[in-house]
mmCIF file of C-alpha atoms in Angstrom:
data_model
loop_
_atom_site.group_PDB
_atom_site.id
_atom_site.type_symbol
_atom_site.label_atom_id
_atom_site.label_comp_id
_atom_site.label_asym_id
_atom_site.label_seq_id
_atom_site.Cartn_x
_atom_site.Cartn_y
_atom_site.Cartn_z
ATOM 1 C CA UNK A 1 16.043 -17.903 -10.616
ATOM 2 C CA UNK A 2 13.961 -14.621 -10.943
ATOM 3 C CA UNK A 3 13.654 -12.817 -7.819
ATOM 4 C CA UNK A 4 10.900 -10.530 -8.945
ATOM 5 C CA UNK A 5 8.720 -13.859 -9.174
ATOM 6 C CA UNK A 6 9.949 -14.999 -6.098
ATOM 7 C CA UNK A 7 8.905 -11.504 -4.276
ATOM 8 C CA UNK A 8 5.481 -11.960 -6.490
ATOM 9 C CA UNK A 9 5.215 -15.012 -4.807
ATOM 10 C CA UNK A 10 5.842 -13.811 -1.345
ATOM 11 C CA UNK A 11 2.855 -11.107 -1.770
ATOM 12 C CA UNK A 12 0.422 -13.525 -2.890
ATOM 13 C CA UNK A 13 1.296 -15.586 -0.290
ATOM 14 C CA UNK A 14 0.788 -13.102 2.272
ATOM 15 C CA UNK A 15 -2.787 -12.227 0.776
ATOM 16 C CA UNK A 16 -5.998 -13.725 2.237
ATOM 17 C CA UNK A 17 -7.607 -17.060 1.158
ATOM 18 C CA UNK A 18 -9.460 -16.648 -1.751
ATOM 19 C CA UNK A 19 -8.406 -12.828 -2.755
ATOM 20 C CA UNK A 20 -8.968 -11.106 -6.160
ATOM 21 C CA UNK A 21 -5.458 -9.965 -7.458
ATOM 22 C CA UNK A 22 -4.937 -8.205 -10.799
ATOM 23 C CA UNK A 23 -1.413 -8.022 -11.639
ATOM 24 C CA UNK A 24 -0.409 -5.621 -14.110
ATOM 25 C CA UNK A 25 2.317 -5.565 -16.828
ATOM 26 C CA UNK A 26 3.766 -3.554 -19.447
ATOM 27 C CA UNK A 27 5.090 -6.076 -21.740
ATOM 28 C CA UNK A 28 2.895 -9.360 -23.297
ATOM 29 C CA UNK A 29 6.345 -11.790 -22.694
ATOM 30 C CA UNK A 30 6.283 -10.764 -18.962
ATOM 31 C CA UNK A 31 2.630 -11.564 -18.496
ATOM 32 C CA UNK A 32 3.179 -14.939 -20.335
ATOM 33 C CA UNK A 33 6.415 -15.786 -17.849
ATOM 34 C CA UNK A 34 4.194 -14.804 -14.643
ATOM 35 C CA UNK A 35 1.233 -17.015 -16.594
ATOM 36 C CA UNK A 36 3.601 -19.759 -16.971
ATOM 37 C CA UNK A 37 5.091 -19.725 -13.544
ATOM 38 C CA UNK A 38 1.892 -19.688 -11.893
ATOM 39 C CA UNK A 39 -0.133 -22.100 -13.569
ATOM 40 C CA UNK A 40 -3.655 -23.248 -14.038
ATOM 41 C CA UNK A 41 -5.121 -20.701 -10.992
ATOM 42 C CA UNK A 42 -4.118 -17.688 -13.458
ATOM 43 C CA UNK A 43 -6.113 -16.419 -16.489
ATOM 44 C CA UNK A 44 -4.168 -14.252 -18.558
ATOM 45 C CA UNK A 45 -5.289 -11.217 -21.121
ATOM 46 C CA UNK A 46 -2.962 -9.418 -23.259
ATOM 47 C CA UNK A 47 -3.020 -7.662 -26.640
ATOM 48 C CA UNK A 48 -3.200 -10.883 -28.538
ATOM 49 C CA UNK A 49 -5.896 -12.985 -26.303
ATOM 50 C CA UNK A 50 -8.729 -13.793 -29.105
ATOM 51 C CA UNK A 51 -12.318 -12.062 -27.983
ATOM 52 C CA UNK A 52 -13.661 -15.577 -26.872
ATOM 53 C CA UNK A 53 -10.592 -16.611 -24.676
ATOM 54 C CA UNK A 54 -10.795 -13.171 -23.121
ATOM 55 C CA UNK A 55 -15.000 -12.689 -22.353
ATOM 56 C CA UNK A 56 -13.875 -16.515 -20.514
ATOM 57 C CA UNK A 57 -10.887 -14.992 -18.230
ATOM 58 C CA UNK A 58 -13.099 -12.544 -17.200
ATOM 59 C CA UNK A 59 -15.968 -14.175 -16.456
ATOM 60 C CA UNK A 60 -13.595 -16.678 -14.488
ATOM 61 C CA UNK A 61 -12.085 -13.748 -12.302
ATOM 62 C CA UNK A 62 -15.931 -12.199 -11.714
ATOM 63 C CA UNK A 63 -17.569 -15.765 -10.826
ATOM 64 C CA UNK A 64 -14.541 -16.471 -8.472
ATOM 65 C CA UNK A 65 -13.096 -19.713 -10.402
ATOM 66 C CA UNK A 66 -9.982 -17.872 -10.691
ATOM 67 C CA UNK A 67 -8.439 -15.514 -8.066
ATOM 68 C CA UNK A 68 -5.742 -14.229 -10.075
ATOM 69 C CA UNK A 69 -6.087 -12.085 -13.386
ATOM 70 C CA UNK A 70 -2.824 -11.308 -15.179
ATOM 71 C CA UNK A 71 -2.841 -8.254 -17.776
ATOM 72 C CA UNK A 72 -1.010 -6.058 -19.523
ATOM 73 C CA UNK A 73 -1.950 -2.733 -20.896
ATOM 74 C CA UNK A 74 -5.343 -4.677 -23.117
ATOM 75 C CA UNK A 75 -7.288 -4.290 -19.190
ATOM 76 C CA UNK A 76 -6.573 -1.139 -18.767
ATOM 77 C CA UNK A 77 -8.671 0.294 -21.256
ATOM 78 C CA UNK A 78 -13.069 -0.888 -20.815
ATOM 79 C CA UNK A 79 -12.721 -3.448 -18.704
ATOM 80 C CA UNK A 80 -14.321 -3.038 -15.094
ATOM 81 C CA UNK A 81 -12.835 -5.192 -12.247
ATOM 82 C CA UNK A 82 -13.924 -3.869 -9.064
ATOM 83 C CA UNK A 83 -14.241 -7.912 -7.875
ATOM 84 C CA UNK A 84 -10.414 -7.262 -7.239
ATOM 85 C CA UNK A 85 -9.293 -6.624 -4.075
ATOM 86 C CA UNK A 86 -5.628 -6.380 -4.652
ATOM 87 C CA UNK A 87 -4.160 -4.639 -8.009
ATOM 88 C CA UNK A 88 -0.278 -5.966 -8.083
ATOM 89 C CA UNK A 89 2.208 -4.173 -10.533
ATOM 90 C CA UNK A 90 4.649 -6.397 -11.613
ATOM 91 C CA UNK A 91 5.372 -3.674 -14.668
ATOM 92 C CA UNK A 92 4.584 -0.351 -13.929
ATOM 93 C CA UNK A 93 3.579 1.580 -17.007
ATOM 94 C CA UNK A 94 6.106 4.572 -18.260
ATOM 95 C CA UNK A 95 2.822 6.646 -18.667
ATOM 96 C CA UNK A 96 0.906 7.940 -15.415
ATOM 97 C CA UNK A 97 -2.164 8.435 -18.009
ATOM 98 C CA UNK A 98 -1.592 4.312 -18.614
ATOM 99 C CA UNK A 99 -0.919 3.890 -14.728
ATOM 100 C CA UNK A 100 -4.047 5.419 -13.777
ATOM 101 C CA UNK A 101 -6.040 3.352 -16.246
ATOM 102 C CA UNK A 102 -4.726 0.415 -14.708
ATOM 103 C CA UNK A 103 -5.561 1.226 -11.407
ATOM 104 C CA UNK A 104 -9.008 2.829 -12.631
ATOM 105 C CA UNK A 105 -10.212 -0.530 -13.418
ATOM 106 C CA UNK A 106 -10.187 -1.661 -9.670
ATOM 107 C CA UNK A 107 -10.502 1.665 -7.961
ATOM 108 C CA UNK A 108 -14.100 1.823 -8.783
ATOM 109 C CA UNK A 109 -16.839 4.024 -7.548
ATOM 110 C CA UNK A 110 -19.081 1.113 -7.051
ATOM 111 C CA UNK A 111 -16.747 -1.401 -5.652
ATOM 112 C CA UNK A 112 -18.019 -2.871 -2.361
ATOM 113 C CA UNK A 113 -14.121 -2.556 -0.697
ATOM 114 C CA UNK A 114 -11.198 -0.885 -0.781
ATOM 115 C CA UNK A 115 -8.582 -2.323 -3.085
ATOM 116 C CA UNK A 116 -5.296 -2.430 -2.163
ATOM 117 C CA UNK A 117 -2.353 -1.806 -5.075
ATOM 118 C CA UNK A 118 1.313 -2.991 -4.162
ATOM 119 C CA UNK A 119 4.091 -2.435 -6.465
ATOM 120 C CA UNK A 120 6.935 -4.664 -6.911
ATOM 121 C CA UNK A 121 10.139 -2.776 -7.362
ATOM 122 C CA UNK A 122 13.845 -4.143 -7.251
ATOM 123 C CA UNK A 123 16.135 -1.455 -5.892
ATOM 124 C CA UNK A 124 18.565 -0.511 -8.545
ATOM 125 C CA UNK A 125 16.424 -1.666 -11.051
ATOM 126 C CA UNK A 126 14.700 -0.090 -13.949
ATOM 127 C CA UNK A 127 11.648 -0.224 -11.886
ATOM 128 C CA UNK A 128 12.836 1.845 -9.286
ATOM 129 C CA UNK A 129 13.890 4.707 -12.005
ATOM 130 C CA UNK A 130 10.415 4.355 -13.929
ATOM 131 C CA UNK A 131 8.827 4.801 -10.181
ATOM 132 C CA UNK A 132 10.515 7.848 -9.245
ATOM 133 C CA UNK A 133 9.545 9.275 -13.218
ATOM 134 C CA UNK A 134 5.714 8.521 -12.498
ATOM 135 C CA UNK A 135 5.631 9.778 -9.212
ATOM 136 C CA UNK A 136 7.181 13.047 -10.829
ATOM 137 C CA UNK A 137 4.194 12.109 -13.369
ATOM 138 C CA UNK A 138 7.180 12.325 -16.502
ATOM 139 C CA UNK A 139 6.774 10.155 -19.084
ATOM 140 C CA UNK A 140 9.884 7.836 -19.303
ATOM 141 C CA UNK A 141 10.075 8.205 -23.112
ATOM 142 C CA UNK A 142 10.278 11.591 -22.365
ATOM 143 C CA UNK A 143 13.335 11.505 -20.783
ATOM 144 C CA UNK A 144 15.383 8.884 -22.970
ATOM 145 C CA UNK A 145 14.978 11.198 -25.779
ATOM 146 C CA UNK A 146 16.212 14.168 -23.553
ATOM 147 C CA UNK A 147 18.909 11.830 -22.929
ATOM 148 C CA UNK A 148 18.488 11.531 -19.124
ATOM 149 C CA UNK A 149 18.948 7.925 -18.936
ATOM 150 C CA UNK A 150 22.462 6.980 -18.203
#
């Protein structure tokens, strides 16, 4: 039982027939759980996805065989996505430099829409403290070596 799945669930669910979700990670094992858990209608790239498997993904997500795109930190950087209409962090970053690259890849000057970005955040979770350090735009590393993290 993994309630952040479940509420990623409950978001997709809520989305519109046939609309282009990114969801973003930090870490390559969560990508490969949400992979796993949703199936064949994901693609997955990550830090380790060979060249070939990842030009395929992509062209997937742009020529609408696949809805959902699933990536960690590797699409944040070169990678232009403004098919995307939703950008879903399951993971924020601890960097708001690495947060904005994320959400630079579907926030797009010539995108056609508006995307829309939902975070998914657990109250008393580690999300919720990483959340509150981005929005103060400090970088979580930052503050574990200042010793701020109890």
């Amino acid at each position: 039982n993994n309630p952040k799945l479940d509420l990623l669930d409950e978001v997709l669910e809520q989305l519109p027939k046939g609309a282009k979700v990114v969801v973003a990670c930090w870490f390559q094992a969560t990508a490969q759980i949400i992979k796993d858990h949703l199936g064949r209608k994901a693609k997955k790239i990550d830090g380790s996805t060979a060249s070939s498997l990842r030009k395929e993904a992509l062209h997937s997500f742009r020529q609408g065989k696949t809805d959902i795109l699933i990536g960690t930190l590797a699409i944040g950087y070169g990678v232009n996505l403004k098919e995307a209409s939703h950008i879903i962090f399951y993971e924020s970053p601890d960097s708001s430099l690495d947060r904005e690259q994320f959400e630079r890849r579907v926030l797009r000057g010539d995108s056609r829409h508006r995307p829309t970005c939902v975070e998914l955040c657990i109250k008393d979770s580690v999300d919720e403290w990483i959340l509150d350090r981005l929005t103060a735009k400090e970088k979580v590393n930052s503050s574990v070596i200042r010793g701020l993290v109890k």
